[in-house]
Coordinates of C-alpha atoms in Angstrom, one line a residue:
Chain A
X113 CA 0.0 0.0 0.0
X114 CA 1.2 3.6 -1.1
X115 CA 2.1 6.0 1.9
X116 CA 3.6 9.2 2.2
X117 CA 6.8 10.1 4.2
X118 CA 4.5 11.7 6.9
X119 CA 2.4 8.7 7.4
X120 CA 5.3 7.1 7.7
X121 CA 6.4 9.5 10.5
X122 CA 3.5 9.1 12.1
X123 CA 3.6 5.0 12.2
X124 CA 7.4 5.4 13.4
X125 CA 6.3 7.5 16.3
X126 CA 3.8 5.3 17.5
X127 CA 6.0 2.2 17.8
X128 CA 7.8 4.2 20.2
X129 CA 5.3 4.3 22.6
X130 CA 4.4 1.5 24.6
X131 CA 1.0 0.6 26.7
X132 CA 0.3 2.0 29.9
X133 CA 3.1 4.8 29.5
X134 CA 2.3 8.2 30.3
X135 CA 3.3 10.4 27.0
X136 CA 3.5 14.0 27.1
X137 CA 2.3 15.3 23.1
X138 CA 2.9 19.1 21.3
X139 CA 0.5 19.9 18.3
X140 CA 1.5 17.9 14.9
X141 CA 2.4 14.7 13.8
X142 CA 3.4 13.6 17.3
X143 CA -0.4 14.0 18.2
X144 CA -0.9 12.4 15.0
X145 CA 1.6 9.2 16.1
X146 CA -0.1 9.7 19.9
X147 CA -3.5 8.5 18.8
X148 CA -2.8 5.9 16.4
X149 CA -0.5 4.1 18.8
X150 CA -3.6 4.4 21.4
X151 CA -5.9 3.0 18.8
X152 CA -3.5 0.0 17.7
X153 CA -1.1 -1.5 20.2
X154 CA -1.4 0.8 23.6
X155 CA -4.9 1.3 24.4
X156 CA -3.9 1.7 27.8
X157 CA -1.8 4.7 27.1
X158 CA -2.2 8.4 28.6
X159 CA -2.0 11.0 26.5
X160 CA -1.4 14.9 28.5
X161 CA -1.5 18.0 26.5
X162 CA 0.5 20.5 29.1
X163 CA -2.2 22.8 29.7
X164 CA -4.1 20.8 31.8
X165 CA -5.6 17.9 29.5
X166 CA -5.5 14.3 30.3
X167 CA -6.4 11.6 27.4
X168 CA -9.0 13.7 25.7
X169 CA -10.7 11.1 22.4
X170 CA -10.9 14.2 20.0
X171 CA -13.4 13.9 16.8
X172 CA -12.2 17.1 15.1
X173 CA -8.6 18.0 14.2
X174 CA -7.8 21.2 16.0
X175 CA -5.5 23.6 14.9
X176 CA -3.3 22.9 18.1
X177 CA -3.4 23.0 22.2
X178 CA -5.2 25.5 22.5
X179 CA -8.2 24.5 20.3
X180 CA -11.2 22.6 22.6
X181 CA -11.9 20.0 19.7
X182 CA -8.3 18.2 21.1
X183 CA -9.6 18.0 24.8
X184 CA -12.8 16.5 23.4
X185 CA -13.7 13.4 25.9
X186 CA -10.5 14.3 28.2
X187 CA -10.9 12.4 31.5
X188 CA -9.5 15.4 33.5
X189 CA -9.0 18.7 32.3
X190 CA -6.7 20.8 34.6
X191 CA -3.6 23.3 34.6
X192 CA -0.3 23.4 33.4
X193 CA 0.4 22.7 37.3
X194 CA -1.4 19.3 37.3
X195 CA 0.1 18.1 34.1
X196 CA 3.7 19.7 33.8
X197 CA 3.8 19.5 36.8
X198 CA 2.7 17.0 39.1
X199 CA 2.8 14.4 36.6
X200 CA 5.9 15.2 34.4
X201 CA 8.0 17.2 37.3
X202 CA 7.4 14.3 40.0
X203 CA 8.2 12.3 37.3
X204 CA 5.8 10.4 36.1
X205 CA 5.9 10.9 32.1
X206 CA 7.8 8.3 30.2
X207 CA 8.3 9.7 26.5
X208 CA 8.2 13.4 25.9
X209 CA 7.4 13.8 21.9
X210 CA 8.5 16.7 20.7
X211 CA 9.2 19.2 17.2
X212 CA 11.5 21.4 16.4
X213 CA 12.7 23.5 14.2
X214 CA 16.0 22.8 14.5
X215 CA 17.8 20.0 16.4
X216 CA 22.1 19.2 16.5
X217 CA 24.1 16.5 17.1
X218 CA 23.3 16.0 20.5
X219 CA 19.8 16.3 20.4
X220 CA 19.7 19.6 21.7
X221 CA 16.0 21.3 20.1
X222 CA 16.0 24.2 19.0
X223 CA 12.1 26.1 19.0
X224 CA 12.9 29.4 19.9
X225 CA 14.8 31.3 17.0
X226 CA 17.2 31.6 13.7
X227 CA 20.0 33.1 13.3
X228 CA 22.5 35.2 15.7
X229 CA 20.9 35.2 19.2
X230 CA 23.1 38.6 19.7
X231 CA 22.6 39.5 16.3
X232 CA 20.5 39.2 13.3
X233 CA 17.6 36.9 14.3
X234 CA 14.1 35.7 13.9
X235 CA 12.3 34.9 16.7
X236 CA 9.8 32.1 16.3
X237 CA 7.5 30.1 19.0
X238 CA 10.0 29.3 22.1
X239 CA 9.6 26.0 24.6
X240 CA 6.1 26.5 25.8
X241 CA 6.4 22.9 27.1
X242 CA 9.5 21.7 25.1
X243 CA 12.0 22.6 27.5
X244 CA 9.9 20.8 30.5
X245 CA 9.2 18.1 28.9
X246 CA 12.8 17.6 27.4
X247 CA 14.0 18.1 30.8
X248 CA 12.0 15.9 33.0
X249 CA 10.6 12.9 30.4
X250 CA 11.9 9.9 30.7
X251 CA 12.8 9.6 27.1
X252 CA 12.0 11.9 24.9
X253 CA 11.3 11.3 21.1
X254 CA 11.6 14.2 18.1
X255 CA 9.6 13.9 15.1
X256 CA 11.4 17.2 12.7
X257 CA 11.8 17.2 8.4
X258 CA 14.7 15.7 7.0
X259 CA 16.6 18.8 5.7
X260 CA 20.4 20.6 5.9
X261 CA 18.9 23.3 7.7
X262 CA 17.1 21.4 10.5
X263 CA 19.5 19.1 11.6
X264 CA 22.4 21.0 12.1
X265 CA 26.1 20.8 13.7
X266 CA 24.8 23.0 15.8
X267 CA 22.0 25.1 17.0
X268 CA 21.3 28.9 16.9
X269 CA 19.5 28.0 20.2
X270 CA 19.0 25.4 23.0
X271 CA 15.2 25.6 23.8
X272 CA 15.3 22.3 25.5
X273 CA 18.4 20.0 25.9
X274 CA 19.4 17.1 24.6
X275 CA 22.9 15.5 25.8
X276 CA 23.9 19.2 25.9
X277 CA 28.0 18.8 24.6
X278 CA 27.8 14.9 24.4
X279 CA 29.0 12.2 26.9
X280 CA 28.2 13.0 30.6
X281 CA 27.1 16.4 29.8
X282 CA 23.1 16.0 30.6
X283 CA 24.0 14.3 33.6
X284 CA 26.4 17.0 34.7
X285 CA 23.5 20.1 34.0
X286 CA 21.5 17.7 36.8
X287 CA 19.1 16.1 34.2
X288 CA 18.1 12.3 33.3
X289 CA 16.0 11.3 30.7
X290 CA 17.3 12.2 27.4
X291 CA 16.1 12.1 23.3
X292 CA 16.0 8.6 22.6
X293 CA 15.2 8.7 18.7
X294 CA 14.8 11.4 16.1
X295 CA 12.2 10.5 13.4
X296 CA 12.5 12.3 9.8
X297 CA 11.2 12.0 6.6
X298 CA 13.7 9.9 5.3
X299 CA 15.3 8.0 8.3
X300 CA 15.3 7.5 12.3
X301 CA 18.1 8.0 14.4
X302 CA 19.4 6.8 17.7
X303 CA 22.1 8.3 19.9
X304 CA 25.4 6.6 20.6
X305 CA 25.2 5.0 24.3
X306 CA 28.4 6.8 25.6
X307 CA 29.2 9.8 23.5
X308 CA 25.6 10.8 23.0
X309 CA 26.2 11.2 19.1
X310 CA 22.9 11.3 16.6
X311 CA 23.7 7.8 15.0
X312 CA 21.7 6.0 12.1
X313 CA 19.0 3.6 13.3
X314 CA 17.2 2.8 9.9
X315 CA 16.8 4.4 7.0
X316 CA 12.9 4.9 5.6
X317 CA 12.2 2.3 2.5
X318 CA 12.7 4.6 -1.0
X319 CA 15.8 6.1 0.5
X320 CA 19.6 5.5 0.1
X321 CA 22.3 6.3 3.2
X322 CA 24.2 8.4 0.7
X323 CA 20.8 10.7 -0.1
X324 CA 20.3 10.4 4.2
X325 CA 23.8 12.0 5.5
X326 CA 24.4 14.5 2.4
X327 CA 20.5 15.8 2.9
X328 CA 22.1 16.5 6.8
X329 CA 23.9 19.3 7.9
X330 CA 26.2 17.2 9.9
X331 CA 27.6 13.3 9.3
X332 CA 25.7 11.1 12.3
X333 CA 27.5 8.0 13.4
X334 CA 26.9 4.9 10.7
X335 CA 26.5 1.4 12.2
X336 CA 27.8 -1.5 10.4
X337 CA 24.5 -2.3 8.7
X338 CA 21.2 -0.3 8.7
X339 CA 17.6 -1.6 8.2
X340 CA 15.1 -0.4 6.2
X341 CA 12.4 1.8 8.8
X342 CA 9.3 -0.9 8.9
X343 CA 6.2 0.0 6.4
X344 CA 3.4 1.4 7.7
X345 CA 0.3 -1.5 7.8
X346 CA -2.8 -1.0 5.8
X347 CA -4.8 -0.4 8.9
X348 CA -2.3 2.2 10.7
X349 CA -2.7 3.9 6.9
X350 CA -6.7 4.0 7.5
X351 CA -6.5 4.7 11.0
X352 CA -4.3 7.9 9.8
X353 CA -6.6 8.5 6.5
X354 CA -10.4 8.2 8.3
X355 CA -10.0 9.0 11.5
X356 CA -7.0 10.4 13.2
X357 CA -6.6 13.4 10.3
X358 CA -8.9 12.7 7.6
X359 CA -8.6 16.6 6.8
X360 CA -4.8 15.7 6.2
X361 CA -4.1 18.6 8.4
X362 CA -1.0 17.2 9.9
X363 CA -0.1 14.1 7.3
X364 CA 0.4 16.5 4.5
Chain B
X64 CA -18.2 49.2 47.3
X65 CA -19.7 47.3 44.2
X66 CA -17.4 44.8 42.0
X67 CA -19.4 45.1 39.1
X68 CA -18.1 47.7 36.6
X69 CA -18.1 48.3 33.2
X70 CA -15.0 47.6 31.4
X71 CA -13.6 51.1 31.2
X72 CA -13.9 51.5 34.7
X73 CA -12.1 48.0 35.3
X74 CA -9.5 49.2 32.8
X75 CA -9.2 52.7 33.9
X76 CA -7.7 51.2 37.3
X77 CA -4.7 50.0 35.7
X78 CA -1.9 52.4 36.5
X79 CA 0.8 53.0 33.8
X80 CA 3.9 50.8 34.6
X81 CA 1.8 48.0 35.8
X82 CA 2.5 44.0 36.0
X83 CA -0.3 42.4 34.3
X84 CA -1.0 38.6 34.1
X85 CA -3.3 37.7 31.1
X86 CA -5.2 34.9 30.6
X87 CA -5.2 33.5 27.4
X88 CA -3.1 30.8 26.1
X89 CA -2.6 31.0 22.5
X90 CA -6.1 31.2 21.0
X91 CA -8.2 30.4 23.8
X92 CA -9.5 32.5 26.7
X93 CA -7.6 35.3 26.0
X94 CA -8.4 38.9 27.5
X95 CA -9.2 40.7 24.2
X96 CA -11.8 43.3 24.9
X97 CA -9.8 44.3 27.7
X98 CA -6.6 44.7 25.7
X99 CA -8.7 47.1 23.3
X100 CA -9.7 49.1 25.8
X101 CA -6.4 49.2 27.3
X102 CA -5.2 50.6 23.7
X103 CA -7.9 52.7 23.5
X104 CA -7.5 54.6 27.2
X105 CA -3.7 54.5 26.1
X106 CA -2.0 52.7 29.2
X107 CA 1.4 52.2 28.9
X108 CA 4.6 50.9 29.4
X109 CA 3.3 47.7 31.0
X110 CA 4.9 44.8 32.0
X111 CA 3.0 41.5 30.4
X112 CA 3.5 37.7 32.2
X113 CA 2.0 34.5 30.2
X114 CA 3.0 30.7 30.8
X115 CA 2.9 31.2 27.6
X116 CA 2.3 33.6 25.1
X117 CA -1.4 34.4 23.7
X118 CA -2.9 36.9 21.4
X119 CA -3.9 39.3 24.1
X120 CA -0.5 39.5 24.9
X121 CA 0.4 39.6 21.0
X122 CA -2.0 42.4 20.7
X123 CA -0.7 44.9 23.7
X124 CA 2.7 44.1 22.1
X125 CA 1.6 45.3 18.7
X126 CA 0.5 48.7 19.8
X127 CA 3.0 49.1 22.0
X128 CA 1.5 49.2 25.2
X129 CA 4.1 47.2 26.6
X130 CA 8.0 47.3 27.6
X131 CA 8.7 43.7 29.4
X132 CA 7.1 40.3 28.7
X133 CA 7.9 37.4 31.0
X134 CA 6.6 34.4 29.2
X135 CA 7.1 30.7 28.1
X136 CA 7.1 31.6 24.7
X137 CA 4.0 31.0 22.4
X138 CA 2.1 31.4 19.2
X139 CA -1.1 31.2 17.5
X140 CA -1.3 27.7 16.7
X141 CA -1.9 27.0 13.3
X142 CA -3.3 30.3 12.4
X143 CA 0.4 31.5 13.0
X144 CA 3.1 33.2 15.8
X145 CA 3.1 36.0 17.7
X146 CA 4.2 38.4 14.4
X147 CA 4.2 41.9 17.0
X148 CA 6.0 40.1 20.2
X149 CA 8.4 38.4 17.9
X150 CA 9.0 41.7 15.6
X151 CA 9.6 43.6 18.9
X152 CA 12.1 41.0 20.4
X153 CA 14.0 40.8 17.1
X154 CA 14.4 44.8 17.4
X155 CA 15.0 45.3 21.0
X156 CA 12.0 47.6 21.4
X157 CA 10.8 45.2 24.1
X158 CA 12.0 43.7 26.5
X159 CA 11.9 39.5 26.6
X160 CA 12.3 37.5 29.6
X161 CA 11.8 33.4 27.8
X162 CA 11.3 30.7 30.0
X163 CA 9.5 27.5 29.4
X164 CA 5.6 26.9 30.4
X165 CA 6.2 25.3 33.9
X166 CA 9.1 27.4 34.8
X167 CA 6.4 30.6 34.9
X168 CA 3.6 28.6 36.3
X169 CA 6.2 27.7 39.1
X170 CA 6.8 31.4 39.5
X171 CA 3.5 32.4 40.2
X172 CA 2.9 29.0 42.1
X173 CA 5.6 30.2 44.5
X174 CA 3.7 33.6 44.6
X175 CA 0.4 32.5 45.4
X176 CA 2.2 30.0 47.9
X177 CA 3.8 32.8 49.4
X178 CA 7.3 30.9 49.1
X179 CA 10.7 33.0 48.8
X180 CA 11.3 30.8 45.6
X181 CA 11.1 27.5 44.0
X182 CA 13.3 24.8 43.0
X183 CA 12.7 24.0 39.6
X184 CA 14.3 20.4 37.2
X185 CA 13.5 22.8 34.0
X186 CA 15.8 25.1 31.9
X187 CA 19.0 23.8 33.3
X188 CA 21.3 23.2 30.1
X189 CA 19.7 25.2 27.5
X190 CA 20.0 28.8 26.3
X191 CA 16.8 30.0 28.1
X192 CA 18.6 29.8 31.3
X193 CA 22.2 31.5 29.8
X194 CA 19.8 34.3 28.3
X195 CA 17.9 34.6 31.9
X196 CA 21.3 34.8 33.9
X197 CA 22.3 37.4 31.7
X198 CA 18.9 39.4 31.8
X199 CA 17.7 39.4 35.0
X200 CA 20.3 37.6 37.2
X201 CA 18.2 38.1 39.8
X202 CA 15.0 36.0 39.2
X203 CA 16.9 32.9 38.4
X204 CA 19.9 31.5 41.3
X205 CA 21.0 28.0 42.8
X206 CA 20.9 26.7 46.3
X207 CA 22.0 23.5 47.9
X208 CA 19.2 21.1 49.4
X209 CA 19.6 21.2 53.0
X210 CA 18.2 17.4 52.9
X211 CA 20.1 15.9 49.7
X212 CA 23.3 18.6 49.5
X213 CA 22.3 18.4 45.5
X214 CA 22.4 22.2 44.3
X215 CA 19.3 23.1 42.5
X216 CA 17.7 26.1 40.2
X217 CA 15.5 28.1 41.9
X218 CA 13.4 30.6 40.5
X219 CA 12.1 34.0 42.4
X220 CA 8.1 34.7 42.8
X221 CA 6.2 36.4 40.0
X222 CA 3.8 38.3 41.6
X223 CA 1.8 40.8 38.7
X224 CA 0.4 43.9 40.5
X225 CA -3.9 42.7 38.7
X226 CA -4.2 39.1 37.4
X227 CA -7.0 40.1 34.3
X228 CA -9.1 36.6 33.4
X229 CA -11.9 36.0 31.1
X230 CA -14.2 33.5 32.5
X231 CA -17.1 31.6 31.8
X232 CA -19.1 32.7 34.7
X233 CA -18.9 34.8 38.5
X234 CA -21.4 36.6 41.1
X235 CA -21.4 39.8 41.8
X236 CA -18.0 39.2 44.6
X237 CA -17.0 37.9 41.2
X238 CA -16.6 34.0 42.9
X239 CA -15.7 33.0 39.0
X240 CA -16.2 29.6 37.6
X241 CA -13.7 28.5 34.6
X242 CA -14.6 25.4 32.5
X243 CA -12.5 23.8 30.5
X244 CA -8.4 23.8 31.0
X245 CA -7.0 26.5 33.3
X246 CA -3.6 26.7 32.0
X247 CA -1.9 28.8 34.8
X248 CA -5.3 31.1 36.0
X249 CA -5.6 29.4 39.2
X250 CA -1.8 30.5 40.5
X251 CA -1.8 33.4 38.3
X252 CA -4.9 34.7 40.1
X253 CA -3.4 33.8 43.4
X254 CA 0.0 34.9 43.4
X255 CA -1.4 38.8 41.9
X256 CA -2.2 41.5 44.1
X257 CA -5.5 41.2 42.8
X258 CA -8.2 40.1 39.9
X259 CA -10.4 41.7 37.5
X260 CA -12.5 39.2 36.2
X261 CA -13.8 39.5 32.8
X262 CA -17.4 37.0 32.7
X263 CA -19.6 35.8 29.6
X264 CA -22.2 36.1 32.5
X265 CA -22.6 37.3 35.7
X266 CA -25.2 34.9 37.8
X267 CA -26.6 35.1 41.3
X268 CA -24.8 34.2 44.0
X269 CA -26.8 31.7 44.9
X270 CA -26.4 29.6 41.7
X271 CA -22.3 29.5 42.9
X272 CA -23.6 28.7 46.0
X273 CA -25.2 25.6 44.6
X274 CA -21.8 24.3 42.7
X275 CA -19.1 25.8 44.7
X276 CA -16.6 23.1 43.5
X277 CA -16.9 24.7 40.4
X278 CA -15.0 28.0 41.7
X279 CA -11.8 28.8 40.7
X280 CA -11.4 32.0 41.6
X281 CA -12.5 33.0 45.0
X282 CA -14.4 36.6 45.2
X283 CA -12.5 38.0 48.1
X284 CA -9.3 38.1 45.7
X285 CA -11.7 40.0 43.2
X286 CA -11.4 43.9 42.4
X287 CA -13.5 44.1 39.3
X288 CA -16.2 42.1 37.9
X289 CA -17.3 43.3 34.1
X290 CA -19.9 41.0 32.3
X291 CA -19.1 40.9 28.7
X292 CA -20.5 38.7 26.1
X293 CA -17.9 37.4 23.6
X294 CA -15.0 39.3 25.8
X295 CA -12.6 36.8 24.3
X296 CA -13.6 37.3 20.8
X297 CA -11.4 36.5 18.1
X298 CA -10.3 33.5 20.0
X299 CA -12.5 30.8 22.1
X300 CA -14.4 30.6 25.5
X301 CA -14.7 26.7 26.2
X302 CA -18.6 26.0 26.5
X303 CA -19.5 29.2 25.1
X304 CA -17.9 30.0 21.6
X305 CA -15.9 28.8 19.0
X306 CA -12.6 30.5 17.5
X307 CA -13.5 32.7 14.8
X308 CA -10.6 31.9 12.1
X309 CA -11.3 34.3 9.9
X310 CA -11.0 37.3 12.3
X311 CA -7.7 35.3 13.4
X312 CA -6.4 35.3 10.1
X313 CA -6.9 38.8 9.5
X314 CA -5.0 39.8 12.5
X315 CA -2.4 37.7 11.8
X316 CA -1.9 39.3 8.1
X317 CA -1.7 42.3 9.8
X318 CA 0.7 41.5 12.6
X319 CA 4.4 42.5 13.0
X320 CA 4.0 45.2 10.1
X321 CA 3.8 48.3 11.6
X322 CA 1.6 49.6 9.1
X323 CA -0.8 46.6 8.6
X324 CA -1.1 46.5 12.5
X325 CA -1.9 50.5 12.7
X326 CA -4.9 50.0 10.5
X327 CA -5.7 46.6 12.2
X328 CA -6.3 48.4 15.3
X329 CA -7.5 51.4 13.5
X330 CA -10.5 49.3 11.7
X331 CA -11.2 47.1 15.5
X332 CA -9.6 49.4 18.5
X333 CA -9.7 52.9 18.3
X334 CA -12.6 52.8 15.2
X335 CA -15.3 51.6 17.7
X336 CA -16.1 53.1 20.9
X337 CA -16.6 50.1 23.2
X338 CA -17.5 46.4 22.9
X339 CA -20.5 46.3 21.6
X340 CA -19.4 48.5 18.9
X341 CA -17.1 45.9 18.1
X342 CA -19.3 43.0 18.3
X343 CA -21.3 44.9 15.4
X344 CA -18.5 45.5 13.3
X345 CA -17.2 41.9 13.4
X346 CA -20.7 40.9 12.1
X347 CA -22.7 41.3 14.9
X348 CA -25.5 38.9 16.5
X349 CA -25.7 36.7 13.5
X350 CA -22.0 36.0 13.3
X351 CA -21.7 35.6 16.8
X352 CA -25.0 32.7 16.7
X353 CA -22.8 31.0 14.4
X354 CA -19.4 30.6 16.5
X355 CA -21.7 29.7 19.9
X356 CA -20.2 26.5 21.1
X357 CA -22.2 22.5 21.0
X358 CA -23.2 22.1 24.6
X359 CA -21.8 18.7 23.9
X360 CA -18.6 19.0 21.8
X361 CA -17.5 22.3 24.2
X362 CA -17.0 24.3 20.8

């Protein structure tokens, strides 16, 4: 069955969630990837929006957080207190799944603006969440475009850390957890156990390495071999297509 | 003396120089009539807080009724960002203090708490929390757990001199009921000096009295009460009414242009007298029937 590299985002991002977690979800695909993991393998899952929404059912796409037809159905609807904090704070969320619009190496996200922080700059959205939720998720999971210009050497801006510099570094800033995977259009990546570099997990079907790391700003670490990312099932593909954004709002 | 005002009077109390904490989030519940009239009586030089950014904020911004922000960043949602916070940060006419969403809710937490500050896992590593040391050195520090001896952030109180939130519905002592999400209104409204509520309706007492769990807001923290239909319009009251996108789209075609933003708030600010002035020019009862929220969808 014919899918596009978004759907294929999506489907990735759902396999990284398991059943009975607690996942912590911004606007966009990883909403997208939230619900269709609910309604396949983790029914027992709980999704939390950060401004006070706990596993809403929604049967309109909203146009993000803030839009009521996404708390649809929630079984509690709170505060940024209850959610960011007493769940994710205390520690209690197990995957953070965050975008970006620019992430390095290390997996530090950057959200907040392009170009010269001291200079010439455009400001854009900044952490809302992000930077919570990349600091006190257990794992955290990034779904951005595969493109020079988003996954850079480095950053103009750490909005919410990765492994900060690499090896101990998030450890030394006083933070676990960490950015366990970053899902693009054409490829997923890990990070090395020790030095905390971006390395190749598997590499989306239609795709070759050489079109992965020269479509990069930076060369991850290659493993000796590297699957093909899993195809997306025909019922994942109709969960996406008639119910989860049948207005193709977020699966473009 | 009697809460219930109209919303000039409400607004007229809000000194120049000012700490004001909205209550909008993005599209939703934010403080809109009362940021017009704040342009129209021409208070200045404000200082805006936000867990994070919203359009009523966006809006002060663009007419420049504001010098500081303190915020967790923000945007429009889909419909866009903040075009007049952004194009004011990017040329240093106003002042930007970024943190992330719980790291402000855990200011005014610590407010309403009373606390001398709060410990805090966010921000440590990034760039927010380099930019904050080197902005306002004072708000952010470390101290050492007495219990643990592991050193911690710690962030200082944010306490806003009038907490202004749009609700669903309050009494007269404006006891004020908020459906749907809160975001940060419950600590905002606590750790402020005090509230002017802003209420689709204003009911008798004794109907609060009835569902008291459904307060939020106590009335004994309450200055002003001002009952305003469609007080949030462009954006959404949960229960109530829907977003209406293409009044959100408008503005944001006209934000962060200097020009396009003068007429915006030419055509809706200072080109209508009041509210209801407003209301008519957006399209008036008919338009408003249409964006009145499903009793069981919420919107």
């Amino acid at each position: 069955m014919e899918y596009t590299p978004s759907e294929l985002m999506a489907v990735s991002g759902a396999r990284e969630l398991g059943d009975g977690q607690v996942v912590a979800v911004g606007v966009g695909l990883p909403m997208v990837a939230s619900l269709l993991a609910k309604r396949t393998h983790a029914p027992d899952m709980a999704i939390v929006f950060e401004i006070g929404v706990i596993d809403s059912e929604p049967v309109h796409t909203g146009v993000g957080l803030a839009d009521p037809r996404v708390w649809y159905r929630a079984t509690v609807l709170s505060s940024f207190v209850d959610i960011l904090g007493t769940l994710l704070h205390r520690g209690r969320v197990d995957v953070g799944f965050l975008g970006g619009l620019e992430v390095d190496r290390y997996g530090n996200l950057n959200t907040t603006l392009i170009g010269d922080p001291k200079g010439e700059f455009r400001h854009m959205v900044g952490s809302g969440g992000a930077n919570d939720i990349a600091s006190c998720a257990k794992k955290t999971v990034y779904i951005m475009r595969h493109e020079p210009r988003k996954l850079r050497e480095s950053v103009s801006f750490i909005t919410s850390p990765g492994y900060v510099g690499g090896g101990k570094a998030r450890e030394e800033a006083g933070l676990a957890g960490g950015p366990s995977c970053v899902i693009t259009d054409k490829a997923i990546f890990g990070f090395h156990p020790e030095s905390k570099r971006m390395s190749i997990r598997s590499i989306h079907p239609g795709n070759t390495l050489e079109d992965v790391i020269e479509t990069m700003g930076f060369k991850p670490e290659i493993p000796d071999t590297v699957p093909f990312t899993e195809a997306p099932s025909p019922e994942q593909l109709r969960l996406i297509r008639e119910e989860i954004d049948p207005g193709r709002i977020y699966v473009g | 003396m009697p809460k219930v005002t109209g919303l000039g009077e409400a607004v007229a109390s809000i000194a120049d120089g000012a700490h004001i904490g909205l209550s909008g989030f993005s599209i939703a519940r934010c403080a809109m009539a009362f940021a017009r009239e704040i342009i129209r009586q021409g208070i200045r030089n404000l200082t805006v807080s936000q867990c994070v950014g919203a359009m009523d904020a966006d809006m002060l911004v663009g007419a420049g009724a504001v010098d500081r922000l303190i915020y967790g960043g923000g945007s429009l949602d889909r419909f866009g960002l903040l075009a007049n916070v952004n194009a004011a940060i990017e040329t240093g006419t106003l002042v930007a203090e970024e943190y992330s969403s719980l790291s402000v809710a855990f200011r005014y937490l610590a407010g309403s708490l009373g606390l001398p500050f709060i410990p805090i896992r966010s921000l440590s590593g990034s760039d927010l929390l380099a930019r904050l040391r080197e902005k306002s050195g004072s708000d952010v520090a470390t101290v050492e757990d007495p219990f643990t001896k592991v050193r911690w952030l710690v962030l200082k109180p944010l306490v806003p001199d009038v907490a202004v939130v749009q609700v669903q519905a309050c009494d007269a002592e404006g006891n004020s009921w908020i459906m749907g999400p809160k975001w940060d209104n419950g600590e905002l409204v606590k750790a402020s000096g005090r509230a002017i509520v802003i209420a689709e309706r204003v009911i008798p007492a004794d109907e609060i009295r009835r569902e008291p769990e459904r307060s939020v807001i106590p009335g004994l923290l309450v200055s002003h009460v001002v009952e305003l239909p469609f007080g949030a319009h462009p954006t959404s009251v949960y229960r109530e009414y829907d977003y209406d996108s293409r009044r959100i789209e408008e503005y944001v075609e006209a934000g962060g242009s200097r020009d396009a933003f003068r007429a915006y708030l030419d055509a809706y600010v200072f080109g209508v007298k009041n509210h209801r002035e407003y209301l008519e020019k957006i399209g008036g009862r008919d338009k408003l029937e249409s964006l009145r929220a499903d009793p069981v969808l919420g919107y």
